[in-house]
XYZ file of N, CA, C and O in Angstrom:
716
model
N 17.045 -22.004 -12.155
C 15.810 -22.765 -12.251
C 14.610 -21.811 -12.263
O 14.534 -20.882 -11.473
N 13.687 -22.086 -13.129
C 12.468 -21.283 -13.204
C 11.433 -21.842 -12.228
O 11.262 -23.053 -12.106
N 10.755 -20.958 -11.540
C 9.683 -21.360 -10.629
C 8.305 -21.115 -11.219
O 7.299 -21.395 -10.592
N 8.274 -20.536 -12.413
C 7.005 -20.135 -13.011
C 6.084 -21.322 -13.263
O 6.508 -22.358 -13.758
N 4.815 -21.136 -12.895
C 3.773 -22.112 -13.169
C 2.926 -21.590 -14.325
O 2.498 -20.438 -14.302
N 2.682 -22.406 -15.321
C 1.903 -22.008 -16.500
C 0.475 -22.512 -16.346
O 0.252 -23.696 -16.106
N -0.499 -21.600 -16.482
C -1.901 -21.975 -16.405
C -2.276 -22.704 -17.695
O -2.117 -22.168 -18.787
N -2.771 -23.931 -17.537
C -3.188 -24.703 -18.711
C -4.709 -24.783 -18.829
O -5.237 -25.050 -19.896
N -5.409 -24.531 -17.707
C -6.869 -24.503 -17.726
C -7.351 -23.612 -16.592
O -6.785 -23.634 -15.496
N -8.393 -22.836 -16.863
C -8.973 -21.965 -15.850
C -10.487 -22.039 -15.977
O -11.044 -21.649 -17.004
N -11.132 -22.551 -14.938
C -12.581 -22.717 -14.946
C -13.191 -21.737 -13.948
O -12.847 -21.742 -12.765
N -14.102 -20.902 -14.447
C -14.793 -19.951 -13.579
C -15.786 -20.709 -12.707
O -16.609 -21.475 -13.203
N -15.694 -20.494 -11.399
C -16.588 -21.155 -10.450
C -17.597 -20.202 -9.831
O -18.630 -20.606 -9.343
N -17.255 -18.893 -9.808
C -18.143 -17.904 -9.190
C -17.762 -16.522 -9.675
O -16.580 -16.176 -9.720
N -18.763 -15.717 -10.023
C -18.546 -14.308 -10.383
C -19.399 -13.473 -9.435
O -20.625 -13.615 -9.421
N -18.748 -12.653 -8.617
C -19.469 -11.858 -7.629
C -19.257 -10.370 -7.797
O -18.638 -9.919 -8.761
N -19.760 -9.613 -6.837
C -19.613 -8.158 -6.863
C -18.196 -7.718 -6.508
O -17.724 -6.695 -6.979
N -17.535 -8.480 -5.647
C -16.217 -8.099 -5.166
C -15.125 -9.032 -5.697
O -14.016 -8.596 -5.975
N -15.438 -10.311 -5.841
C -14.438 -11.291 -6.263
C -14.987 -12.205 -7.353
O -16.199 -12.364 -7.500
N -14.068 -12.820 -8.074
C -14.359 -13.921 -8.992
C -13.474 -15.076 -8.547
O -12.316 -14.862 -8.145
N -14.001 -16.289 -8.603
C -13.254 -17.466 -8.159
C -13.048 -18.408 -9.340
O -13.987 -18.692 -10.088
N -11.819 -18.880 -9.482
C -11.449 -19.792 -10.557
C -10.765 -21.025 -9.988
O -10.037 -20.934 -8.993
N -10.985 -22.156 -10.654
C -10.216 -23.359 -10.365
C -9.265 -23.515 -11.543
O -9.707 -23.590 -12.701
N -7.988 -23.483 -11.240
C -6.998 -23.527 -12.308
C -6.142 -24.780 -12.208
O -5.855 -25.281 -11.113
N -5.738 -25.271 -13.375
C -4.745 -26.328 -13.469
C -3.482 -25.660 -13.999
O -3.536 -24.916 -14.986
N -2.372 -25.884 -13.314
C -1.106 -25.280 -13.713
C -0.077 -26.371 -13.997
O -0.115 -27.457 -13.410
N 0.819 -26.042 -14.921
C 1.953 -26.920 -15.212
C 3.138 -26.408 -14.417
O 3.548 -25.254 -14.558
N 3.664 -27.247 -13.553
C 4.786 -26.896 -12.697
C 6.092 -26.911 -13.487
O 6.159 -27.513 -14.572
N 7.159 -26.307 -12.975
C 8.444 -26.293 -13.686
C 8.967 -27.689 -14.028
O 9.646 -27.867 -15.036
N 8.612 -28.685 -13.207
C 9.083 -30.050 -13.482
C 8.163 -30.812 -14.437
O 8.354 -31.991 -14.695
N 7.124 -30.135 -14.968
C 6.219 -30.758 -15.923
C 4.967 -31.366 -15.309
O 4.028 -31.710 -16.031
N 4.940 -31.529 -14.013
C 3.761 -32.079 -13.330
C 2.627 -31.058 -13.353
O 2.858 -29.859 -13.483
N 1.393 -31.547 -13.182
C 0.226 -30.671 -13.105
C -0.220 -30.536 -11.654
O -0.080 -31.483 -10.869
N -0.768 -29.383 -11.316
C -1.288 -29.132 -9.963
C -2.531 -28.257 -10.078
O -2.719 -27.550 -11.071
N -3.372 -28.312 -9.055
C -4.584 -27.486 -9.006
C -4.359 -26.278 -8.124
O -3.679 -26.363 -7.102
N -4.966 -25.156 -8.517
C -4.907 -23.920 -7.738
C -6.309 -23.323 -7.688
O -6.974 -23.217 -8.719
N -6.756 -22.967 -6.504
C -7.985 -22.190 -6.346
C -7.555 -20.724 -6.287
O -6.722 -20.354 -5.457
N -8.121 -19.897 -7.169
C -7.675 -18.514 -7.312
C -8.852 -17.561 -7.157
O -9.882 -17.726 -7.801
N -8.662 -16.558 -6.296
C -9.647 -15.498 -6.109
C -9.102 -14.252 -6.799
O -8.013 -13.786 -6.466
N -9.862 -13.738 -7.762
C -9.459 -12.513 -8.461
C -10.248 -11.340 -7.888
O -11.445 -11.431 -7.676
N -9.530 -10.252 -7.654
C -10.082 -9.064 -7.009
C -9.648 -7.838 -7.801
O -8.553 -7.824 -8.361
N -10.470 -6.797 -7.826
C -10.168 -5.617 -8.636
C -9.186 -4.653 -7.977
O -8.833 -3.633 -8.566
N -8.741 -4.938 -6.779
C -7.798 -4.073 -6.096
C -8.474 -3.205 -5.057
O -9.692 -3.012 -5.081
N -7.683 -2.706 -4.124
C -8.233 -1.934 -3.014
C -7.205 -0.922 -2.526
O -6.030 -0.986 -2.887
N -7.672 -0.005 -1.716
C -6.797 0.974 -1.072
C -7.097 0.988 0.427
O -8.194 0.639 0.858
N -6.105 1.405 1.195
C -6.265 1.667 2.617
C -5.709 3.050 2.886
O -4.773 3.490 2.191
N -6.267 3.750 3.886
C -5.845 5.122 4.164
C -5.515 5.288 5.644
O -6.386 5.109 6.503
N -4.259 5.614 5.909
C -3.837 6.008 7.254
C -4.122 7.496 7.350
O -3.393 8.322 6.791
N -5.224 7.849 7.994
C -5.676 9.239 8.094
C -5.219 9.811 9.434
O -5.708 9.394 10.486
N -4.285 10.747 9.382
C -3.683 11.313 10.596
C -4.231 12.710 10.869
O -4.204 13.583 10.000
N -4.705 12.912 12.086
C -5.270 14.194 12.485
C -4.157 15.168 12.876
O -3.027 14.763 13.153
N -4.494 16.436 12.942
C -3.516 17.453 13.322
C -3.052 17.310 14.769
O -1.981 17.799 15.120
N -3.858 16.633 15.589
C -3.454 16.471 16.993
C -2.790 15.124 17.267
O -2.756 14.653 18.397
N -2.242 14.497 16.228
C -1.419 13.312 16.415
C -2.166 12.003 16.602
O -1.623 11.073 17.194
N -3.362 11.911 16.109
C -4.118 10.667 16.195
C -4.411 10.164 14.787
O -4.196 10.869 13.802
N -4.891 8.924 14.719
C -5.309 8.359 13.436
C -6.777 7.969 13.542
O -7.277 7.673 14.636
N -7.435 7.984 12.410
C -8.859 7.636 12.363
C -8.998 6.146 12.061
O -8.387 5.631 11.120
N -9.798 5.495 12.873
C -10.073 4.065 12.720
C -11.571 3.857 12.631
O -12.361 4.726 12.983
N -11.921 2.672 12.186
C -13.329 2.305 12.125
C -13.498 0.884 12.641
O -12.639 0.032 12.458
N -14.601 0.713 13.305
C -14.970 -0.607 13.794
C -16.154 -1.066 12.956
O -17.085 -0.288 12.716
N -16.069 -2.309 12.466
C -17.172 -2.831 11.673
C -17.234 -4.347 11.786
O -16.245 -4.998 12.121
N -18.394 -4.880 11.521
C -18.595 -6.325 11.553
C -18.062 -6.921 10.259
O -18.336 -6.406 9.169
N -17.313 -8.019 10.385
C -16.791 -8.737 9.225
C -17.341 -10.164 9.260
O -16.903 -10.997 10.050
N -18.315 -10.425 8.421
C -18.995 -11.713 8.389
C -18.046 -12.900 8.154
O -18.211 -13.934 8.810
N -17.050 -12.815 7.245
C -16.188 -13.985 7.041
C -15.491 -14.486 8.304
O -15.222 -15.679 8.437
N -15.191 -13.585 9.243
C -14.534 -14.018 10.481
C -15.486 -13.992 11.675
O -15.114 -14.380 12.774
N -16.689 -13.507 11.458
C -17.725 -13.535 12.488
C -17.465 -12.666 13.697
O -17.829 -13.038 14.815
N -16.856 -11.497 13.478
C -16.630 -10.595 14.618
C -16.353 -9.173 14.160
O -16.139 -8.911 12.977
N -16.332 -8.270 15.131
C -15.983 -6.875 14.882
C -14.484 -6.761 14.641
O -13.687 -7.474 15.258
N -14.117 -5.847 13.755
C -12.705 -5.557 13.537
C -12.469 -4.061 13.709
O -13.399 -3.260 13.597
N -11.232 -3.729 13.972
C -10.795 -2.335 13.982
C -9.849 -2.206 12.800
O -8.864 -2.940 12.692
N -10.165 -1.249 11.906
C -9.411 -1.093 10.675
C -9.219 0.381 10.340
O -9.950 1.231 10.831
N -8.259 0.634 9.460
C -8.163 1.955 8.849
C -9.227 2.019 7.754
O -9.710 0.985 7.288
N -9.611 3.212 7.316
C -10.545 3.313 6.195
C -9.958 2.630 4.963
O -8.764 2.754 4.681
N -10.807 1.919 4.231
C -10.331 1.174 3.066
C -11.512 0.810 2.179
O -12.662 0.857 2.612
N -11.201 0.439 0.961
C -12.254 -0.007 0.066
C -11.719 -0.403 -1.285
O -10.551 -0.188 -1.606
N -12.613 -0.984 -2.074
C -12.212 -1.507 -3.379
C -12.187 -0.416 -4.440
O -12.909 0.571 -4.366
N -11.334 -0.636 -5.410
C -11.207 0.253 -6.553
C -12.343 -0.060 -7.517
O -12.566 -1.211 -7.875
N -13.063 0.971 -7.916
C -14.133 0.788 -8.896
C -13.524 0.692 -10.287
O -12.457 1.263 -10.546
N -14.169 -0.024 -11.216
C -13.621 -0.159 -12.577
C -13.323 1.205 -13.203
O -14.146 2.113 -13.169
N -12.103 1.367 -13.701
C -11.687 2.602 -14.346
C -11.283 3.715 -13.403
O -10.907 4.799 -13.850
N -11.362 3.475 -12.112
C -11.052 4.517 -11.127
C -9.559 4.551 -10.823
O -8.924 3.509 -10.640
N -9.014 5.741 -10.723
C -7.628 5.965 -10.338
C -7.474 5.637 -8.855
O -8.372 5.926 -8.052
N -6.344 5.063 -8.472
C -6.130 4.664 -7.068
C -6.218 5.844 -6.104
O -6.803 5.722 -5.028
N -5.649 6.968 -6.469
C -5.709 8.149 -5.605
C -7.150 8.615 -5.431
O -7.567 8.982 -4.323
N -7.928 8.572 -6.500
C -9.343 8.942 -6.404
C -10.095 7.971 -5.504
O -10.986 8.371 -4.753
N -9.737 6.693 -5.579
C -10.358 5.697 -4.697
C -10.068 6.047 -3.242
O -10.964 6.008 -2.395
N -8.822 6.392 -2.948
C -8.445 6.745 -1.572
C -9.237 7.957 -1.084
O -9.760 7.963 0.035
N -9.361 8.969 -1.930
C -10.116 10.168 -1.559
C -11.596 9.835 -1.343
O -12.216 10.308 -0.396
N -12.153 9.019 -2.236
C -13.570 8.647 -2.135
C -13.827 7.846 -0.858
O -14.768 8.129 -0.112
N -12.989 6.864 -0.591
C -13.179 6.040 0.604
C -13.035 6.867 1.879
O -13.777 6.665 2.838
N -12.090 7.804 1.904
C -11.914 8.665 3.071
C -13.194 9.459 3.322
O -13.663 9.562 4.460
N -13.786 9.989 2.270
C -15.030 10.744 2.383
C -16.172 9.828 2.831
O -16.857 10.115 3.815
N -16.382 8.738 2.109
C -17.503 7.840 2.400
C -17.472 7.308 3.835
O -18.502 7.238 4.494
N -16.295 6.935 4.279
C -16.207 6.241 5.559
C -15.955 7.148 6.752
O -16.435 6.871 7.841
N -15.208 8.234 6.577
C -14.864 9.078 7.731
C -15.472 10.472 7.669
O -15.478 11.182 8.666
N -15.923 10.887 6.478
C -16.469 12.231 6.235
C -15.390 13.301 6.312
O -15.650 14.456 6.609
N -14.130 12.894 6.013
C -13.009 13.823 5.932
C -12.445 13.832 4.523
O -12.598 12.873 3.765
N -11.753 14.939 4.201
C -10.923 14.999 3.008
C -9.548 15.446 3.462
O -9.393 16.047 4.527
N -8.549 15.137 2.639
C -7.172 15.416 3.029
C -6.616 16.585 2.239
O -6.806 16.671 1.022
N -5.921 17.480 2.942
C -5.192 18.540 2.262
C -3.973 17.960 1.557
O -3.516 18.470 0.544
N -3.458 16.849 2.094
C -2.313 16.169 1.486
C -2.541 14.665 1.598
O -2.907 14.161 2.660
N -2.339 13.973 0.492
C -2.459 12.527 0.490
C -1.331 11.962 -0.358
O -1.056 12.465 -1.448
N -0.632 10.981 0.193
C 0.518 10.427 -0.518
C 0.557 8.910 -0.386
O 0.136 8.349 0.623
N 1.060 8.282 -1.422
C 1.181 6.828 -1.439
C 2.299 6.397 -0.494
O 3.378 6.984 -0.493
N 2.012 5.375 0.308
C 3.029 4.788 1.186
C 3.674 3.599 0.473
O 4.870 3.552 0.276
N 2.866 2.603 0.131
C 3.347 1.413 -0.562
C 2.160 0.582 -1.037
O 1.011 0.960 -0.842
N 2.462 -0.543 -1.623
C 1.423 -1.466 -2.052
C 1.843 -2.885 -1.723
O 3.040 -3.163 -1.570
N 0.869 -3.776 -1.630
C 1.177 -5.150 -1.248
C 0.041 -6.084 -1.659
O -1.099 -5.659 -1.821
N 0.378 -7.353 -1.813
C -0.626 -8.388 -2.043
C -1.128 -8.849 -0.685
O -0.336 -9.157 0.199
N -2.438 -8.903 -0.519
C -2.997 -9.242 0.792
C -2.905 -10.731 1.115
O -2.705 -11.094 2.269
N -3.043 -11.596 0.127
C -2.984 -13.047 0.359
C -2.583 -13.751 -0.939
O -3.407 -14.406 -1.581
N -1.312 -13.618 -1.373
C -0.907 -14.112 -2.683
C -0.947 -15.630 -2.853
O -0.806 -16.123 -3.972
N -1.176 -16.362 -1.795
C -1.299 -17.810 -1.903
C -2.564 -18.240 -2.623
O -2.628 -19.345 -3.167
N -3.593 -17.371 -2.634
C -4.836 -17.732 -3.314
C -5.540 -16.553 -3.982
O -6.557 -16.735 -4.645
N -5.020 -15.330 -3.823
C -5.718 -14.160 -4.368
C -4.741 -13.195 -5.024
O -3.593 -13.067 -4.588
N -5.234 -12.488 -6.051
C -4.415 -11.459 -6.692
C -4.707 -10.068 -6.136
O -4.238 -9.073 -6.684
N -5.475 -9.981 -5.030
C -5.813 -8.663 -4.485
C -4.545 -7.886 -4.156
O -3.685 -8.351 -3.407
N -4.451 -6.685 -4.739
C -3.340 -5.786 -4.479
C -3.910 -4.550 -3.805
O -4.840 -3.924 -4.313
N -3.366 -4.227 -2.644
C -3.840 -3.082 -1.886
C -2.765 -2.001 -1.889
O -1.592 -2.297 -1.665
N -3.182 -0.776 -2.137
C -2.279 0.366 -2.097
C -2.604 1.181 -0.856
O -3.762 1.517 -0.612
N -1.573 1.446 -0.074
C -1.735 2.153 1.191
C -1.334 3.615 1.020
O -0.290 3.912 0.442
N -2.198 4.507 1.525
C -1.972 5.956 1.460
C -1.926 6.555 2.861
O -2.511 6.017 3.796
N -1.254 7.707 2.951
C -1.269 8.510 4.180
C -1.973 9.814 3.858
O -1.631 10.500 2.890
N -2.966 10.155 4.664
C -3.728 11.391 4.483
C -3.491 12.293 5.690
O -3.608 11.859 6.836
N -3.163 13.561 5.418
C -2.933 14.542 6.481
C -3.662 15.837 6.137
O -4.248 15.966 5.076
N -3.600 16.795 7.058
C -4.313 18.070 6.904
C -5.797 17.802 6.648
O -6.380 18.317 5.693
N -6.381 17.009 7.527
C -7.774 16.596 7.361
C -8.739 17.724 7.694
O -8.494 18.529 8.591
N -9.843 17.743 6.968
C -10.939 18.680 7.253
C -12.234 17.982 6.875
O -12.266 17.127 5.991
N -13.300 18.374 7.536
C -14.616 17.804 7.231
C -14.980 18.111 5.782
O -14.688 19.192 5.294
N -15.636 17.155 5.131
C -16.037 17.364 3.740
C -17.243 18.288 3.659
O -18.065 18.331 4.569
N -17.339 19.012 2.564
C -18.506 19.863 2.325
C -19.682 19.018 1.842
O -20.832 19.302 2.162
N -19.377 17.968 1.069
C -20.425 17.101 0.534
C -20.092 15.647 0.866
O -19.081 15.113 0.403
N -20.931 15.024 1.672
C -20.719 13.632 2.056
C -21.166 12.691 0.941
O -22.277 12.808 0.433
N -20.294 11.761 0.577
C -20.655 10.725 -0.382
C -21.393 9.611 0.362
O -21.130 9.372 1.549
N -22.302 8.921 -0.306
C -23.028 7.845 0.385
C -22.119 6.661 0.698
O -21.216 6.351 -0.074
N -22.361 6.057 1.837
C -21.634 4.846 2.198
C -22.169 3.679 1.385
O -23.289 3.717 0.878
N -21.356 2.628 1.301
C -21.795 1.416 0.609
C -23.015 0.840 1.310
O -23.156 0.970 2.544
N -23.869 0.197 0.550
C -25.071 -0.417 1.118
C -24.665 -1.418 2.202
O -23.770 -2.233 2.006
N -25.306 -1.316 3.340
C -25.046 -2.239 4.444
C -23.770 -1.961 5.216
O -23.389 -2.741 6.083
N -23.116 -0.851 4.938
C -21.868 -0.513 5.624
C -22.193 0.255 6.906
O -22.634 1.394 6.868
N -21.971 -0.392 8.030
C -22.215 0.206 9.338
C -20.877 0.368 10.039
O -20.193 -0.629 10.313
N -20.514 1.604 10.323
C -19.196 1.903 10.870
C -19.289 2.709 12.150
O -20.125 3.593 12.275
N -18.392 2.418 13.064
C -18.173 3.246 14.236
C -16.808 3.899 14.040
O -15.791 3.212 14.028
N -16.786 5.206 13.836
C -15.553 5.944 13.545
C -15.009 6.538 14.849
O -15.757 7.138 15.620
N -13.688 6.364 15.051
C -13.063 6.898 16.263
C -11.577 7.140 16.010
O -11.048 6.726 14.974
N -10.934 7.797 16.939
C -9.517 8.123 16.821
C -8.723 7.434 17.918
O -9.224 7.232 19.024
N -7.477 7.087 17.579
C -6.536 6.525 18.548
C -5.198 7.227 18.386
O -4.805 7.568 17.265
N -4.495 7.410 19.500
C -3.114 7.886 19.431
C -2.251 6.703 18.972
O -2.704 5.546 18.967
N -1.009 6.989 18.620
C -0.109 5.912 18.213
C 0.070 4.904 19.342
O 0.008 3.693 19.116
N 0.272 5.388 20.571
C 0.436 4.465 21.707
C -0.800 3.589 21.905
O -0.685 2.391 22.169
N -1.993 4.182 21.759
C -3.227 3.410 21.892
C -3.355 2.369 20.776
O -3.764 1.229 21.020
N -2.972 2.753 19.558
C -3.047 1.821 18.437
C -2.056 0.678 18.609
O -2.398 -0.494 18.380
N -0.830 0.986 19.033
C 0.171 -0.064 19.263
C -0.273 -1.019 20.373
O -0.088 -2.232 20.273
N -0.883 -0.465 21.409
C -1.398 -1.299 22.501
C -2.517 -2.213 21.995
O -2.579 -3.391 22.348
N -3.389 -1.681 21.138
C -4.483 -2.488 20.592
C -3.938 -3.632 19.730
O -4.488 -4.735 19.737
N -2.858 -3.381 18.994
C -2.220 -4.454 18.222
C -1.643 -5.495 19.175
O -1.872 -6.700 19.017
N -0.898 -5.044 20.170
C -0.252 -5.962 21.120
C -1.266 -6.816 21.876
O -0.996 -7.984 22.185
N -2.432 -6.247 22.155
C -3.473 -6.976 22.883
C -4.373 -7.820 21.978
O -5.304 -8.453 22.446
N -4.105 -7.803 20.675
C -4.913 -8.577 19.744
C -6.257 -7.960 19.420
O -7.128 -8.619 18.852
N -6.434 -6.690 19.752
C -7.689 -6.007 19.429
C -7.703 -5.544 17.972
O -8.765 -5.396 17.381
N -6.523 -5.282 17.420
C -6.384 -4.984 15.997
C -5.647 -6.157 15.374
O -4.493 -6.433 15.714
N -6.352 -6.855 14.460
C -5.789 -8.048 13.823
C -5.731 -7.934 12.301
O -5.246 -8.835 11.627
N -6.231 -6.849 11.768
C -6.291 -6.635 10.328
C -4.908 -6.264 9.799
O -4.276 -5.322 10.283
N -4.433 -6.992 8.780
C -3.061 -6.823 8.285
C -2.775 -5.420 7.755
O -1.733 -4.844 8.075
N -3.675 -4.859 6.939
C -3.409 -3.525 6.384
C -3.318 -2.490 7.494
O -2.519 -1.554 7.420
N -4.131 -2.673 8.527
C -4.144 -1.731 9.642
C -2.875 -1.857 10.469
O -2.273 -0.837 10.851
N -2.441 -3.065 10.721
C -1.184 -3.271 11.461
C -0.013 -2.693 10.675
O 0.843 -2.001 11.239
N 0.023 -2.930 9.367
C 1.080 -2.364 8.529
C 1.075 -0.839 8.619
O 2.123 -0.211 8.775
N -0.107 -0.235 8.539
C -0.217 1.224 8.606
C 0.266 1.751 9.957
O 0.964 2.768 10.020
N -0.097 1.066 11.022
C 0.321 1.496 12.364
C 1.836 1.419 12.508
O 2.473 2.348 13.034
N 2.453 0.353 12.034
C 3.907 0.233 12.135
C 4.619 1.234 11.225
O 5.686 1.739 11.557
N 4.016 1.542 10.071
C 4.555 2.613 9.227
C 4.509 3.934 9.995
O 5.485 4.694 10.014
N 3.373 4.216 10.634
C 3.197 5.429 11.430
C 4.278 5.517 12.495
O 4.933 6.551 12.663
N 4.480 4.428 13.208
C 5.489 4.398 14.273
C 6.894 4.668 13.722
O 7.673 5.426 14.318
N 7.211 4.064 12.595
C 8.555 4.192 12.021
C 8.822 5.565 11.407
O 9.977 5.923 11.198
N 7.759 6.314 11.144
C 7.925 7.578 10.434
C 7.444 8.801 11.204
O 7.156 9.828 10.591
N 7.392 8.707 12.513
C 7.012 9.882 13.325
C 8.121 10.909 13.236
O 9.293 10.595 13.369
N 7.689 12.144 13.035
C 8.677 13.226 12.947
C 8.411 14.253 13.995
O 7.372 14.516 14.435
């Protein structure tokens, strides 16, 4: 049996800087029609930045959609035409003021496939050093940058202080791959 839904109509409802929103009508495998609200996103990266002394770099920032501070790994959206690895390097510089001697892809995932096509690629950055030239942060981006050990990060997850999915995934990857 096929589960594929065919889009028969797509109406643009909003075009923004980060997302576009569409109301779609789809034809289900059984021939019935259904409505879908779809958020289209250009993609993003997250960076698990590990220091030489066994800590990771985190940032605290206000997130208006949920109305509170979050603790997250450095992350950001892919600019049009930008390579994912370049996005990871740029975001690491902009947000933490570090560059990595080594950066490697961990994996990728859809952040909320029930309503969005946002695909996030997760990287691990090591051999960190301060950048020679700081790139400007995004307008209105206010960050508190700090480091946590793996035990501190796991405790923050367990206590509900870290609730961001990409960050939790990165922390559990870190835990599973300690050498």
